[in-house]
Amino acid sequence: MQLRKGQNAQLDQAEVVVRCTWHKRPAIDADLSALLLTPDGKVRGDFEFVFYNQAEPRDDSTHHGGKRSAGTSMEDRITVDLYRLDQEIERIAIVLSLDAPTPATLADLGQADIAVHGASGSALATFTIDDWSSETAAVTVEIYRRDHRWKIRAVGQGYHDGLAGLARAFGVTVDDDTDAPTSEPAAPPVVHGPPPIDWSNPPVPAGYELQEPNMSFRFRKSIPIVPGVRVNVSRSGIGYSAGVKGARITKHANGRVSRTLSVPGTGLSHQTTIRGNRSRPTSTSAPRRRTPTAAATPVSQLPPPLPVPVIPPPHAPAWERELFQILHSRTPTDYVGVAQRHGHIAPNIRILAAALEGLLHFEFADTNPAAAHRARSLLGWVVAQHVNLSADPFVQKYIPERRWPVEIVHGVTAALRISDDVLILAAAELHQGAGDLPAAIWTVEYATPTAHAALSLADLYSSADRHQDVVDLTNGITNEDDATALLLALRGRAFAQLGYNDAARESFKEALRVRSRASEVRHRALLERAQVHLSQNRKAAARKGIEKILAEDPTYPGLHEALAALP
């Protein structure tokens, strides 16, 4: 959208890039900078003046990208993450200032073209300024908040006393350098503020003080099985089974989704199909004729009623009611809006809103690179805060049992709650998908030690050739379910990679001990065990295991390569 002076446009993306380009001129150049302004039109301090000598403000929301040459033109850019912006900031002035000896002006620089893009590269607005006169600095455009939404306005307001005069007008302290000694170059201005932030390990913002980690893998090695969480392994589709005592939802490998309700301790249960499979409709049998029985003490034959959904009372805080209303929203900006309106009131609002938006994008990460990038940015930041959201009163009250499916290992999924570290495991999957294995490992190492989290971490360690770490992680594991059986298979593989073939065979023996485990888990263990047999020249034993897989599933991944390796 081409803007004229005074016009505005809606910004529908949380991250925007403002680029300014001009033609190269001998001995004449310019610089782009940004001023983060409160409602009174002033900066709160020099730390909110972003320019070539201070690339970020205190909240790391804005970044000076630096000038670059583009053919016959020069370009300077400012990137703004509106989600990270401090709640007190209402406006960002994007300033162009002349870098040339007196008496040059912006008229000598010539036409300046402003282009505003989203993080995905899509053009949002453009603005051209070509009517300079004697100005030496100017506010080109401003990004401002209106009715909880962000807009951009074409300004083009010039100043005649350079960047220093413009900065003073907005409250920046500028040293008067007329008295500076001439015997040596003046020192660069001292900017009072914290050093740039390393976002691989960011500090906790004010109000989000670091809590003690909840006994992560870094501190504890025992790995319990979490009630209500089961992993499903399927070749024909992603399956999962999740629930609590008396109620369970299962997505089967054929696509059918069922609900099972039971009365604990009685053996009574009732299963209904919520959604049929993809290949054929679900058949139903005729109802049975009931035989009358003598009156006796009433025994409930019905499943327990589902709990009544909890809703915020009328006197609940505004942030609580607003966040509850958008819990199932498919519009990412809804979460951003709640965080911007109420983040200064409730300490965890920004983190919780970022988590929910991140999980929304995570649903589409497999097929949408932009969604994956946004989800990784949000969930990575949330995880780095080390805030235990499962203990948050809002989560405990309204979404304690809400679940999101996460692929823990290729072909192995689980439906996880916030209390099951869904945020950590989803962030790790996104890091791994982006090729950042160290970040994925660092992330999962802070998860609560559970079988499903251990499975993710063991697979990551194995991918990074950290085989001793796999062994240390899986010490004391026994074959309790599909997850622990697969952990034992990974343990056997790690022993084999370390050269301990006898220990590897013992691990595979335990992994295969229970015949009722998922065939995909058993086949993985058989295939890995066959590699150990081959390395010890036990050809007959290797062939026996590989042919067993061939008989049960001739399309199992890696099977044909194993067959080709047989003598």
Short mmCIF file of N, CA and C in Angstrom, two decimals, residues 396-463:
data_model
loop_
_atom_site.label_atom_id
_atom_site.label_comp_id
_atom_site.label_asym_id
_atom_site.label_seq_id
_atom_site.Cartn_x
_atom_site.Cartn_y
_atom_site.Cartn_z
N GLN A 396 -4.40 -24.08 35.90
CA GLN A 396 -5.00 -25.09 36.76
C GLN A 396 -6.52 -25.01 36.77
N LYS A 397 -7.05 -23.83 36.59
CA LYS A 397 -8.50 -23.65 36.67
C LYS A 397 -9.20 -23.95 35.35
N TYR A 398 -8.62 -23.51 34.23
CA TYR A 398 -9.36 -23.56 32.96
C TYR A 398 -8.83 -24.60 31.96
N ILE A 399 -7.54 -24.89 31.97
CA ILE A 399 -7.02 -25.82 30.95
C ILE A 399 -6.08 -26.86 31.55
N PRO A 400 -6.41 -27.45 32.71
CA PRO A 400 -5.48 -28.42 33.29
C PRO A 400 -5.35 -29.69 32.45
N GLU A 401 -6.42 -30.04 31.70
CA GLU A 401 -6.42 -31.29 30.93
C GLU A 401 -6.39 -31.06 29.42
N ARG A 402 -6.21 -29.83 28.99
CA ARG A 402 -6.13 -29.59 27.55
C ARG A 402 -4.82 -30.16 27.02
N ARG A 403 -4.89 -30.83 25.88
CA ARG A 403 -3.74 -31.54 25.35
C ARG A 403 -3.45 -31.15 23.90
N TRP A 404 -2.18 -31.26 23.56
CA TRP A 404 -1.71 -31.00 22.21
C TRP A 404 -0.85 -32.19 21.78
N PRO A 405 -1.09 -32.75 20.57
CA PRO A 405 -0.26 -33.87 20.10
C PRO A 405 1.14 -33.39 19.72
N VAL A 406 2.15 -34.11 20.17
CA VAL A 406 3.55 -33.78 19.86
C VAL A 406 4.23 -35.06 19.40
N GLU A 407 4.95 -34.97 18.29
CA GLU A 407 5.74 -36.11 17.83
C GLU A 407 7.05 -36.12 18.63
N ILE A 408 7.19 -37.09 19.51
CA ILE A 408 8.36 -37.15 20.40
C ILE A 408 9.57 -37.70 19.66
N VAL A 409 9.37 -38.79 18.96
CA VAL A 409 10.37 -39.40 18.09
C VAL A 409 9.64 -39.67 16.78
N HIS A 410 10.37 -39.79 15.69
CA HIS A 410 9.72 -40.02 14.41
C HIS A 410 8.76 -41.21 14.49
N GLY A 411 7.48 -40.95 14.22
CA GLY A 411 6.47 -42.00 14.26
C GLY A 411 5.91 -42.29 15.63
N VAL A 412 6.35 -41.56 16.64
CA VAL A 412 5.87 -41.78 18.01
C VAL A 412 5.31 -40.47 18.53
N THR A 413 4.03 -40.46 18.89
CA THR A 413 3.39 -39.24 19.34
C THR A 413 2.76 -39.44 20.70
N ALA A 414 2.52 -38.32 21.36
CA ALA A 414 1.79 -38.33 22.63
C ALA A 414 1.01 -37.04 22.72
N ALA A 415 -0.16 -37.11 23.32
CA ALA A 415 -0.97 -35.91 23.56
C ALA A 415 -0.63 -35.41 24.95
N LEU A 416 -0.07 -34.22 25.03
CA LEU A 416 0.51 -33.74 26.28
C LEU A 416 -0.18 -32.48 26.78
N ARG A 417 -0.25 -32.37 28.09
CA ARG A 417 -0.76 -31.17 28.75
C ARG A 417 0.41 -30.23 29.03
N ILE A 418 0.07 -29.02 29.47
CA ILE A 418 1.12 -28.10 29.88
C ILE A 418 1.92 -28.71 31.03
N SER A 419 1.25 -29.43 31.91
CA SER A 419 1.95 -30.08 33.02
C SER A 419 2.82 -31.24 32.57
N ASP A 420 2.64 -31.71 31.33
CA ASP A 420 3.46 -32.79 30.78
C ASP A 420 4.61 -32.25 29.94
N ASP A 421 4.90 -30.95 30.07
CA ASP A 421 6.00 -30.32 29.34
C ASP A 421 5.75 -30.27 27.84
N VAL A 422 4.49 -30.05 27.44
CA VAL A 422 4.21 -29.94 26.01
C VAL A 422 4.98 -28.77 25.41
N LEU A 423 5.15 -27.67 26.17
CA LEU A 423 5.86 -26.50 25.64
C LEU A 423 7.32 -26.84 25.36
N ILE A 424 7.95 -27.54 26.27
CA ILE A 424 9.36 -27.90 26.11
C ILE A 424 9.55 -28.85 24.94
N LEU A 425 8.72 -29.89 24.87
CA LEU A 425 8.90 -30.89 23.82
C LEU A 425 8.52 -30.36 22.45
N ALA A 426 7.52 -29.47 22.39
CA ALA A 426 7.18 -28.84 21.11
C ALA A 426 8.30 -27.92 20.66
N ALA A 427 8.85 -27.13 21.58
CA ALA A 427 9.97 -26.25 21.24
C ALA A 427 11.17 -27.05 20.75
N ALA A 428 11.44 -28.17 21.42
CA ALA A 428 12.57 -29.01 21.01
C ALA A 428 12.36 -29.57 19.61
N GLU A 429 11.12 -29.99 19.31
CA GLU A 429 10.84 -30.50 17.97
C GLU A 429 11.08 -29.43 16.92
N LEU A 430 10.70 -28.19 17.23
CA LEU A 430 10.90 -27.09 16.30
C LEU A 430 12.39 -26.77 16.13
N HIS A 431 13.14 -26.78 17.23
CA HIS A 431 14.59 -26.56 17.13
C HIS A 431 15.24 -27.64 16.27
N GLN A 432 14.85 -28.88 16.50
CA GLN A 432 15.43 -29.98 15.73
C GLN A 432 15.05 -29.85 14.25
N GLY A 433 13.80 -29.47 13.99
CA GLY A 433 13.38 -29.28 12.61
C GLY A 433 14.13 -28.18 11.91
N ALA A 434 14.59 -27.18 12.67
CA ALA A 434 15.36 -26.08 12.11
C ALA A 434 16.85 -26.41 12.01
N GLY A 435 17.22 -27.63 12.41
CA GLY A 435 18.62 -28.04 12.32
C GLY A 435 19.48 -27.62 13.48
N ASP A 436 18.86 -27.13 14.55
CA ASP A 436 19.61 -26.67 15.72
C ASP A 436 19.54 -27.74 16.81
N LEU A 437 20.35 -28.78 16.66
CA LEU A 437 20.32 -29.90 17.60
C LEU A 437 20.76 -29.49 19.01
N PRO A 438 21.81 -28.66 19.16
CA PRO A 438 22.18 -28.25 20.53
C PRO A 438 21.05 -27.53 21.27
N ALA A 439 20.31 -26.67 20.56
CA ALA A 439 19.19 -25.97 21.21
C ALA A 439 18.10 -26.95 21.61
N ALA A 440 17.84 -27.94 20.76
CA ALA A 440 16.83 -28.94 21.09
C ALA A 440 17.23 -29.73 22.33
N ILE A 441 18.50 -30.11 22.41
CA ILE A 441 18.97 -30.88 23.57
C ILE A 441 18.90 -30.03 24.83
N TRP A 442 19.39 -28.80 24.75
CA TRP A 442 19.36 -27.90 25.91
C TRP A 442 17.93 -27.73 26.41
N THR A 443 16.99 -27.64 25.49
CA THR A 443 15.59 -27.44 25.86
C THR A 443 15.04 -28.63 26.63
N VAL A 444 15.22 -29.84 26.09
CA VAL A 444 14.63 -31.02 26.72
C VAL A 444 15.33 -31.34 28.04
N GLU A 445 16.58 -30.96 28.18
CA GLU A 445 17.29 -31.23 29.43
C GLU A 445 16.65 -30.54 30.62
N TYR A 446 15.80 -29.54 30.36
CA TYR A 446 15.10 -28.86 31.45
C TYR A 446 13.70 -29.41 31.67
N ALA A 447 13.34 -30.47 30.95
CA ALA A 447 12.02 -31.07 31.15
C ALA A 447 12.01 -31.90 32.43
N THR A 448 10.81 -32.11 32.96
CA THR A 448 10.65 -33.01 34.09
C THR A 448 10.97 -34.43 33.62
N PRO A 449 11.78 -35.18 34.37
CA PRO A 449 12.15 -36.53 33.91
C PRO A 449 10.94 -37.47 33.88
N THR A 450 10.43 -37.72 32.71
CA THR A 450 9.34 -38.66 32.49
C THR A 450 9.73 -39.55 31.32
N ALA A 451 9.01 -40.63 31.14
CA ALA A 451 9.36 -41.56 30.07
C ALA A 451 9.27 -40.90 28.71
N HIS A 452 8.21 -40.11 28.47
CA HIS A 452 8.07 -39.51 27.15
C HIS A 452 9.13 -38.44 26.90
N ALA A 453 9.50 -37.67 27.93
CA ALA A 453 10.55 -36.68 27.77
C ALA A 453 11.91 -37.36 27.61
N ALA A 454 12.14 -38.43 28.36
CA ALA A 454 13.39 -39.17 28.24
C ALA A 454 13.55 -39.76 26.85
N LEU A 455 12.44 -40.19 26.27
CA LEU A 455 12.49 -40.75 24.92
C LEU A 455 12.94 -39.68 23.92
N SER A 456 12.41 -38.48 24.06
CA SER A 456 12.82 -37.38 23.19
C SER A 456 14.30 -37.07 23.37
N LEU A 457 14.74 -36.99 24.62
CA LEU A 457 16.13 -36.64 24.90
C LEU A 457 17.09 -37.73 24.43
N ALA A 458 16.73 -38.99 24.65
CA ALA A 458 17.59 -40.08 24.21
C ALA A 458 17.76 -40.08 22.70
N ASP A 459 16.67 -39.80 21.98
CA ASP A 459 16.75 -39.75 20.53
C ASP A 459 17.64 -38.59 20.08
N LEU A 460 17.53 -37.45 20.77
CA LEU A 460 18.38 -36.30 20.43
C LEU A 460 19.85 -36.59 20.73
N TYR A 461 20.11 -37.18 21.89
CA TYR A 461 21.49 -37.56 22.22
C TYR A 461 22.05 -38.51 21.16
N SER A 462 21.23 -39.47 20.75
CA SER A 462 21.68 -40.44 19.76
C SER A 462 21.98 -39.75 18.44
N SER A 463 21.14 -38.81 18.04
CA SER A 463 21.37 -38.07 16.79
C SER A 463 22.65 -37.25 16.85
#
